[in-house]
Amino acid sequence: MEFSKPFIIAGPCAVESEEQLMTTAKAVCDAGASALRGGAFKPRTNPQSFQGLGEEGLKLLAKAKKLTGLPIVTEVLDTRDVTLIAEYADIIQIGSRSTQNYPLLKEVAKTKKPIILKRGMAMTVEEWLLAAQYILDAGHDQILLCERGIRTFETATRHTLDLNVVPLLKERTKFTVIVDPSHGTGKASLVPPMAKAALACGADGLMIEVHPNPAKALSDGQQSLDIPTFEKLMKEIQKTS
Ligand code: PEP
Ligand code: MN
């Protein structure tokens, strides 16, 4: 698979309903996004929180792909779901909580689908690259490394977006490097400036959470852009790239 530069992945944190997903898919497509994201299996910190629609969510993603033609990015949490998710996903996301789940990495590598390997929230670059090595050793090399913020002493933002790694990884590796300012900041107002900063320091792409009504989102509403704000960001990005 070829990744246009900048490769912009946008969509809701979680697939919630047909209306929510189709509205978002159409809007991000019209705004110029390169791929649609949406979680069907969600890794939630609180077991009481919405866990995703599961297979029904995957079916809605397939419908959104038919509607827009956008490739689909969705997360896998469990080795038992890899085959099912590979039937629907064009790119498989390994979330920050799973990047050191080595059996999962090996299983996903077998699908030969491009893999987004998110940085674990307490992972050094060395550990991240060793996780990527598990995938390379399984004979697969379509890996997109995604910086999504790390946990530091700072609590004013959800995580600390470590943009240092962008030029560092570009210097040291051949991987495609993308940045997720949504999880990296946890705050919608900070997403556009940090998205632009990521591209300015050499990121090959972005992952951005977008929701038609962030206040009502079932997950990550505070960090999701509404549609007009995403459209504005895309125009600004297109002007400079
Ligand atoms: C997500 O992309 O919605 C997600 C859960 O991301 P992360 O693994 O970076 O927390
Ligand atoms: Mn999220």
CSV table of C-alpha atoms and ligand atoms in Angstrom, one decimal:
chain,number,residue,atom,x,y,z
A,1,MET,CA,0.0,0.0,0.0
A,2,GLU,CA,1.2,3.5,-0.9
A,3,PHE,CA,0.9,6.3,1.7
A,4,SER,CA,0.4,9.7,0.2
A,5,LYS,CA,2.2,12.5,2.1
A,6,PRO,CA,0.9,13.8,4.3
A,7,PHE,CA,-1.2,10.7,5.1
A,8,ILE,CA,-4.1,11.9,7.2
A,9,ILE,CA,-6.1,9.3,9.1
A,10,ALA,CA,-9.3,10.8,10.6
A,11,GLY,CA,-12.5,9.6,12.2
A,12,PRO,CA,-14.1,8.9,15.5
A,13,CYS,CA,-12.4,7.3,18.5
A,14,ALA,CA,-15.1,4.6,18.5
A,15,VAL,CA,-17.7,3.6,16.0
A,16,GLU,CA,-20.9,4.4,17.8
A,17,SER,CA,-23.8,4.2,15.3
A,18,GLU,CA,-24.4,4.2,11.6
A,19,GLU,CA,-25.4,7.8,11.5
A,20,GLN,CA,-22.3,8.9,13.5
A,21,LEU,CA,-19.9,7.0,11.4
A,22,MET,CA,-21.4,7.8,7.9
A,23,THR,CA,-21.6,11.5,8.8
A,24,THR,CA,-18.0,11.6,9.9
A,25,ALA,CA,-16.7,9.4,7.1
A,26,LYS,CA,-18.3,11.6,4.4
A,27,ALA,CA,-17.1,14.8,6.1
A,28,VAL,CA,-13.5,13.7,6.5
A,29,CYS,CA,-13.4,12.3,3.0
A,30,ASP,CA,-14.7,15.6,1.5
A,31,ALA,CA,-12.1,17.5,3.6
A,32,GLY,CA,-9.3,15.4,2.0
A,33,ALA,CA,-8.5,12.7,4.5
A,34,SER,CA,-6.5,9.7,3.3
A,35,ALA,CA,-8.0,7.1,5.5
A,36,LEU,CA,-10.9,6.6,8.0
A,37,ARG,CA,-10.3,5.5,11.5
A,38,GLY,CA,-12.8,4.1,14.0
A,39,GLY,CA,-12.5,1.7,16.9
A,40,ALA,CA,-14.8,-1.3,17.0
A,41,PHE,CA,-12.9,-3.0,19.8
A,42,LYS,CA,-11.9,-0.4,22.3
A,43,PRO,CA,-9.3,-0.6,25.1
A,44,ARG,CA,-11.0,1.4,27.8
A,45,THR,CA,-9.3,2.1,31.1
A,46,ASN,CA,-12.6,1.8,33.0
A,47,PRO,CA,-14.3,-1.6,32.4
A,48,GLN,CA,-17.7,0.2,32.9
A,49,SER,CA,-17.0,2.5,29.8
A,50,PHE,CA,-18.3,1.8,26.3
A,51,GLN,CA,-16.2,-1.1,24.9
A,52,GLY,CA,-17.1,-0.7,21.2
A,53,LEU,CA,-19.6,-2.3,19.0
A,54,GLY,CA,-17.4,-5.3,18.1
A,55,GLU,CA,-18.2,-7.0,14.8
A,56,GLU,CA,-21.2,-4.7,14.2
A,57,GLY,CA,-18.7,-1.8,14.3
A,58,LEU,CA,-16.6,-3.5,11.7
A,59,LYS,CA,-19.6,-3.9,9.4
A,60,LEU,CA,-20.3,-0.2,9.7
A,61,LEU,CA,-16.7,0.5,8.8
A,62,ALA,CA,-17.2,-1.6,5.7
A,63,LYS,CA,-20.2,0.4,4.8
A,64,ALA,CA,-18.4,3.7,5.3
A,65,LYS,CA,-15.6,2.4,3.0
A,66,LYS,CA,-18.2,1.6,0.4
A,67,LEU,CA,-19.6,5.1,0.8
A,68,THR,CA,-16.3,7.0,0.6
A,69,GLY,CA,-13.7,4.7,-0.9
A,70,LEU,CA,-11.4,5.5,2.1
A,71,PRO,CA,-9.2,2.7,3.4
A,72,ILE,CA,-10.1,1.6,6.9
A,73,VAL,CA,-7.9,1.8,10.1
A,74,THR,CA,-9.1,-0.1,13.1
A,75,GLU,CA,-7.6,-1.5,16.3
A,76,VAL,CA,-7.0,-5.1,17.3
A,77,LEU,CA,-6.8,-5.9,21.0
A,78,ASP,CA,-6.8,-9.7,21.1
A,79,THR,CA,-5.1,-12.4,19.0
A,80,ARG,CA,-8.4,-14.2,18.8
A,81,ASP,CA,-9.9,-11.3,16.7
A,82,VAL,CA,-7.0,-10.8,14.3
A,83,THR,CA,-8.5,-12.9,11.4
A,84,LEU,CA,-11.9,-11.2,11.7
A,85,ILE,CA,-10.4,-7.7,11.9
A,86,ALA,CA,-8.1,-8.4,8.9
A,87,GLU,CA,-11.3,-9.0,6.8
A,88,TYR,CA,-12.4,-5.4,7.3
A,89,ALA,CA,-9.3,-3.4,8.0
A,90,ASP,CA,-6.9,-2.0,5.3
A,91,ILE,CA,-4.5,-1.0,8.0
A,92,ILE,CA,-4.4,-2.6,11.4
A,93,GLN,CA,-3.8,-0.5,14.5
A,94,ILE,CA,-1.9,-1.8,17.5
A,95,GLY,CA,-2.7,0.5,20.3
A,96,SER,CA,-0.4,1.9,22.9
A,97,ARG,CA,-1.6,-0.6,25.5
A,98,SER,CA,-0.7,-3.5,23.2
A,99,THR,CA,2.6,-2.5,21.6
A,100,GLN,CA,4.5,-4.9,23.9
A,101,ASN,CA,2.0,-7.7,23.5
A,102,TYR,CA,4.5,-9.8,21.4
A,103,PRO,CA,2.2,-12.7,20.5
A,104,LEU,CA,-0.3,-10.1,19.2
A,105,LEU,CA,2.4,-8.4,17.1
A,106,LYS,CA,3.4,-11.8,15.5
A,107,GLU,CA,-0.2,-12.7,14.8
A,108,VAL,CA,-1.0,-9.4,13.1
A,109,ALA,CA,2.2,-9.6,11.1
A,110,LYS,CA,0.9,-12.8,9.5
A,111,THR,CA,-2.0,-10.9,7.9
A,112,LYS,CA,0.4,-8.8,5.8
A,113,LYS,CA,-1.8,-5.8,6.3
A,114,PRO,CA,0.1,-2.5,7.0
A,115,ILE,CA,0.4,-2.0,10.7
A,116,ILE,CA,0.2,1.2,12.8
A,117,LEU,CA,2.3,0.5,15.8
A,118,LYS,CA,1.5,3.1,18.4
A,119,ARG,CA,4.1,4.0,21.0
A,120,GLY,CA,3.4,2.6,24.4
A,121,MET,CA,2.7,5.4,26.8
A,122,ALA,CA,5.8,4.5,28.9
A,123,MET,CA,8.0,3.2,26.1
A,124,THR,CA,11.5,4.3,25.2
A,125,VAL,CA,12.4,4.6,21.5
A,126,GLU,CA,14.6,1.6,21.9
A,127,GLU,CA,11.7,-0.5,23.3
A,128,TRP,CA,9.4,0.7,20.5
A,129,LEU,CA,11.9,-0.2,17.8
A,130,LEU,CA,12.4,-3.6,19.3
A,131,ALA,CA,8.6,-4.1,19.2
A,132,ALA,CA,8.8,-3.2,15.5
A,133,GLN,CA,11.6,-5.7,15.1
A,134,TYR,CA,9.2,-8.5,16.2
A,135,ILE,CA,7.1,-7.6,13.2
A,136,LEU,CA,10.1,-7.4,10.8
A,137,ASP,CA,11.3,-10.8,12.1
A,138,ALA,CA,7.9,-12.2,11.2
A,139,GLY,CA,8.7,-11.2,7.6
A,140,HIS,CA,6.5,-8.1,7.4
A,141,ASP,CA,7.8,-4.5,6.9
A,142,GLN,CA,4.8,-2.3,6.3
A,143,ILE,CA,5.0,-0.5,9.6
A,144,LEU,CA,3.8,3.0,10.5
A,145,LEU,CA,5.2,4.2,13.8
A,146,CYS,CA,2.7,6.5,15.6
A,147,GLU,CA,3.8,8.9,18.3
A,148,ARG,CA,0.7,9.4,20.6
A,149,GLY,CA,2.2,11.0,23.6
A,150,ILE,CA,3.9,9.5,26.7
A,151,ARG,CA,3.2,9.7,30.3
A,152,THR,CA,5.3,12.2,32.2
A,153,PHE,CA,4.9,14.2,35.5
A,154,GLU,CA,2.9,16.7,33.6
A,155,THR,CA,-0.9,16.5,34.2
A,156,ALA,CA,-2.0,19.7,32.5
A,157,THR,CA,-2.4,17.7,29.3
A,158,ARG,CA,-3.5,14.0,29.0
A,159,HIS,CA,0.0,13.0,27.7
A,160,THR,CA,3.2,14.7,26.6
A,161,LEU,CA,3.4,14.6,22.8
A,162,ASP,CA,7.1,13.8,22.2
A,163,LEU,CA,7.8,15.4,18.8
A,164,ASN,CA,11.5,14.8,19.3
A,165,VAL,CA,11.0,11.3,18.1
A,166,VAL,CA,9.8,12.4,14.7
A,167,PRO,CA,13.1,13.7,13.4
A,168,LEU,CA,15.0,11.1,15.5
A,169,LEU,CA,13.1,8.2,13.9
A,170,LYS,CA,13.4,9.7,10.4
A,171,GLU,CA,17.2,10.0,11.1
A,172,ARG,CA,17.5,6.4,12.4
A,173,THR,CA,15.0,4.3,10.6
A,174,LYS,CA,13.2,4.0,7.3
A,175,PHE,CA,9.7,3.7,8.9
A,176,THR,CA,6.8,5.9,8.0
A,177,VAL,CA,6.2,8.1,11.1
A,178,ILE,CA,2.9,9.5,12.0
A,179,VAL,CA,1.7,11.6,14.9
A,180,ASP,CA,-1.6,11.4,16.9
A,181,PRO,CA,-2.1,14.8,18.6
A,182,SER,CA,-5.5,13.8,19.8
A,183,HIS,CA,-4.3,11.3,22.4
A,184,GLY,CA,-1.0,13.2,22.7
A,185,THR,CA,-2.7,16.3,24.1
A,186,GLY,CA,-6.2,15.0,25.2
A,187,LYS,CA,-7.6,18.5,24.5
A,188,ALA,CA,-9.3,19.5,21.2
A,189,SER,CA,-8.0,23.1,21.2
A,190,LEU,CA,-4.4,21.8,21.2
A,191,VAL,CA,-4.9,19.4,18.4
A,192,PRO,CA,-4.7,21.8,15.4
A,193,PRO,CA,-1.5,23.5,16.5
A,194,MET,CA,0.2,20.2,17.4
A,195,ALA,CA,-0.9,18.6,14.2
A,196,LYS,CA,0.8,21.4,12.3
A,197,ALA,CA,3.9,21.2,14.5
A,198,ALA,CA,4.1,17.4,13.8
A,199,LEU,CA,4.1,18.0,10.0
A,200,ALA,CA,6.6,20.9,10.4
A,201,CYS,CA,9.1,18.6,12.1
A,202,GLY,CA,8.8,15.9,9.4
A,203,ALA,CA,6.0,13.6,10.2
A,204,ASP,CA,4.7,11.6,7.2
A,205,GLY,CA,1.1,11.8,8.5
A,206,LEU,CA,-1.4,12.3,11.3
A,207,MET,CA,-4.1,10.5,13.1
A,208,ILE,CA,-6.9,12.8,14.3
A,209,GLU,CA,-10.1,12.0,16.1
A,210,VAL,CA,-13.2,13.7,14.7
A,211,HIS,CA,-16.8,13.4,15.9
A,212,PRO,CA,-19.9,15.2,14.7
A,213,ASN,CA,-20.9,16.0,18.2
A,214,PRO,CA,-17.8,15.7,20.5
A,215,ALA,CA,-19.9,16.6,23.6
A,216,LYS,CA,-21.9,13.5,23.1
A,217,ALA,CA,-19.1,11.1,22.1
A,218,LEU,CA,-19.0,7.8,23.9
A,219,SER,CA,-15.2,8.0,24.1
A,220,ASP,CA,-12.5,10.7,23.9
A,221,GLY,CA,-15.0,13.6,23.3
A,222,GLN,CA,-12.7,16.2,24.9
A,223,GLN,CA,-9.9,15.5,22.4
A,224,SER,CA,-12.1,15.1,19.3
A,225,LEU,CA,-12.4,17.8,16.7
A,226,ASP,CA,-15.9,18.7,15.4
A,227,ILE,CA,-16.3,18.6,11.7
A,228,PRO,CA,-15.9,22.4,11.0
A,229,THR,CA,-12.7,22.5,13.0
A,230,PHE,CA,-11.3,19.5,11.1
A,231,GLU,CA,-12.2,21.1,7.8
A,232,LYS,CA,-10.4,24.2,8.8
A,233,LEU,CA,-7.3,22.3,9.9
A,234,MET,CA,-7.2,20.4,6.6
A,235,LYS,CA,-7.3,23.6,4.6
A,236,GLU,CA,-4.4,25.0,6.7
A,237,ILE,CA,-2.4,21.8,6.2
A,238,GLN,CA,-3.1,21.7,2.4
A,239,LYS,CA,-1.9,25.3,2.1
A,240,THR,CA,1.5,24.5,3.6
A,241,SER,CA,2.2,21.0,2.1
B,1,PEP,C1,-7.2,5.2,19.9
B,1,PEP,O1,-6.6,5.4,18.8
B,1,PEP,O2,-8.4,5.4,20.1
B,1,PEP,C2,-6.4,4.7,21.1
B,1,PEP,C3,-7.0,4.0,22.0
B,1,PEP,O3,-5.2,5.1,21.1
B,1,PEP,P1,-4.0,4.8,22.0
B,1,PEP,O4,-3.7,3.3,21.9
B,1,PEP,O5,-2.9,5.6,21.5
B,1,PEP,O6,-4.4,5.2,23.4
B,2,MN,MN,-9.4,7.5,21.3
